[in-house]
Amino acid sequence: MFLLANLVIMVAYAAITAAIVVPVGRAGQLRSNKLATATAMIFFSCAVGHGLHAFAMLLAELRGARHPATHADTADWFWTSAVWDTLTATVAVYYWTLRRNYRVLLAPGAIYDDPWSRDRLDRADARERAARDVAEAQRAILATVVQHSADAIAGLDPDGRFTAWNSGAERIFGYTAEEVIGQPVSILADAGSTAADQLDWLERVRNSPGGVSYEGRRLRKDGTPVDVAMAISPIHDHGGALAGFSAVVRDVTAAKEHAERQRAVQERTQQAQRMESLGNLAGGVAHDFNNILAIIANYTEFAIEETGDRPEVRADLVQVRTAVERATNLTRQLLTFTRGDAIQPRNVSLNAALAEVQAMLERTIGEHIHLVARPSSVPLTVHADPGQLHQVLLNLAINARDAMPEGGTLVLEANTADLDGNEVNMQPPLPAGRYARLLISDTGEGMPPEVAARVFEPFFTTKPRGKGTGLGLATVYGIVTEAGGSINLYSEHGVGTTFRIYLPLVDAPADLLTGGQPSSPPRGDGQTVLVVEDEVALSRIITRILTENGYRAVTAPDGRSALAKYQQHGCDLLLTDVIMPEMSGPRLAELLHEQQPDLPVIFMSGYSNGLLGTTHVLDDDIAFLEKPFTAADLLHKLAAARTADAVTRTP
């Protein structure tokens, strides 16, 4: 039994030794894995020891010993076994020394890893390596995105020195990464921002866990400013300590310029709306005032005719007539501002208009003003009223003269200009194209911005009381816009002022001017005129003028009454107000034309033909008489309508 037990233990220890040596040897760890090798040596030594014990027992049995316990009495094998056991004990001590130093081999409590454990560990290592590869790939992609971002992305250390700098930062600021890394953040500070300000912002970021966003101005490498929007955030390490800052900077220069342009466009639109509202108000005032002026003017004329033998009264009435004429000019300026004055546009040569105004100014502007005229080198033709074009040049020239009381230079110039349609300082804006341009420049006092912003408003003036009506530049604005043009003002206080007037070019020669109307209109020869006027006093004046000049007048206060009077008396001409209650003048004319298609019609109104045309109340080709009018104006208009009717009826 002793022999069998030792043999079994020997085989078991040998198997354990093989179980350790074989996988460790396959792993190539026989020399490096000292603990596994020492363990295998212990089991190998124990296997040999038990083999020696079994061999000694076998020898004793073969020599005839009676008891198995006496196998150790064999002197030769006793000492051999003892020496081997001592060797085994030494290996055991060596093993436990390694065990104590190594603590673990491959895992807690493991001596070696078996194939199943190795496979499990290999899979875990593979998953870990895959995770590391994915993380590295993500970091590489993120680094690429950061590097090629259009925004500037930079890293800063806690002291405010650059540690990272992407290509977007190079594009925005002009510095390369080599030039910036290690430099303080103050390298980008502009004149309005010091290094202390930069560090103050970083201190705010340090105390703000979510970071700080703000806008400011920085300097590029070439010294030019750039408007930027910045977002700066603190970066903390695993221990929570501040490791630095991250800065994301976006160039908002173009966005700010766009916003400024939009603001200018909005202001320009509001200015146009304001001018339009003022124009409507002025037009309404002028309409009512013209009715009153027409009454005053014509009754004054009647009184002058009746006071030929009373020169004192006649002189007083002449003063009244002069005042009426001044008031009429004032309302005409109001109507011009509303872009509605009665005009007679034709093709006009700008160079010719400039020469005429120059000749006039040379006689009147004064010796203390040096007048310079520079006509265009090529013919320029525009479609406008010649008289109004002269009025524009004269108004601006007189304003320039008043701005140079001590003398100076006045320049009148004509040329062309190409507009792209995006100009923000045009009143009103114009589409893109080539335009004729008039420049009126002076070296006078100039205007501050708050004055320049209001110069085209009616009744706004900086002149002393009694020296100006405040309608000069408003009139200029109305004339220019009526001609389809625009005006630009540039002025510097104490330097001078330049007005630029842009007018559409016409590909046609200038028209030749014709003579005016005859001084004495023909009489009416008993023709019947249906007069439709809701202002009773003015209706009486018209009736008197017509009656005294050979016409038969039939009056009506409104359209419905006019239809009834037409049914009773008929008529040869219709003279009607345009704006009336219940039924307008054009509607009345339309109803009468259904019964008498060739009936001549003359419209009259305190509103001008231009204004009524733009509101589509009247067509452009109608016969129109603008209030206030004189007896001669009315009679000439009636004669022209009769002549046109006679020409139409001629076969």
C-alpha angles and dihedrals in degrees: 000000000000090000092048093047093052091047091051092048090047091053092046093050090046090051090050089049091052091046089056101039099045100057093036090050091048088051089053092239102121091110101029098041097067095166093056091046091050090050091051090049091054093052091043091050091048091049091051091045093053089045090055091049090051092046092049090049091050091053092049091053091049090054091054103254113166102215128047091221091068092067088099090058090077098104099207097053095037094066092041091054092045093051091048092049089052089052089050091051090050091052089048091053089048090050095052090047090055091043091055093048097042095040089186135021110198100337137357108299094000125128096185135349120252122219093264092051091044090053091049091049092046090053091048090049090049091051091048092049091048090050090049091049092050091048091048091049091050091048090049092050091047091048090051092049091049093045095051098037115129088226121076111255118186139168125220132193120229090269093057099256121137117256100166134029126178131204091260089061089050090053095047100041103024096231121122121227091252090056095049107036108103094014121120119254089246089078086086097046117122128215092276095051126061131199088257090057091052092051090046089058090050089051089053090051090049089058095043114075092195095049131238130273123196144142127243147142124267135178127250122220090265091054098253116134123244126194111226140180111218134197114189122184132180121245119214129193126228090277093054095250119137108263097176143288137285119215127195112189127186125195106235097170093109091043091052091048089050091049090049090049090049090050090051091048090050091049090048091051091049090049090051091049090048091050090047091052091048089048093053090049092048091048092052092048091047092051094056093039092051091056089054092045091050090056094046094045096050096042087049089054090049091051092048090054091051096048102059090124094049107064095177093057091041090054090052091050090050088057088052090051090050090052090049090052090051090049090048091054089049093054089045088057089050091052091047089054089053089057087243109101117130104262138177104211120194137158106288130189109231092205091054092048090048091051092050093050091045091054091049094047095048088064097043114024097078138250093264090067119077105214119205122183121190113184121197118272089227129045113271121196125187132177107240144115106280093214092051091047089054089047091055093052093044094047092051093043092051091048089051091050091051090051090057105055091155093046134264144156128302118193124195113189137173124198141123133272135194115222125196095203094245099092110131099194099062121112103231107007120248132210119249117281146089117302139180110250132205118195122197110184132175138180093224135123096296125209133270115239095256091057095043089055092061106033094108094053114107116253092013110128138152093202120107119270111285094019098088143011097214091238101099099089092032087058091049089052092050094048094048095047091045087058090053094255139117138226132220126196125202118177137162119196109247093008109068147266135263126193116197116196118194119198130177113259120237122212094218138084120265117270122248113243117241130210125273130256121288117272097231116049118208121258123258100249091216096301116158118241118194104214115199111186128145093201102087096200092050091046089056091051092051091049091052093049092049094045093050091051101051102271129122110228125207111185133202130176096216144006099271092051089047091056090052092048090049091055089052102041109009118210145229096214135019118219108183140165114242103220113048135146119270096358128035124221094249090053091050091050090050092054093047092048088059087064099031110021096183095050109135112232129198118189122205130188145156085233112078126249091245093056094045089048093053090051090049093240091123134023119242096245100055127115107257134183116195121213132268095047134163128231090259091052091052095046094047090050091050091048091050091050091050091049092050090049092050091051091050093052094048108105 
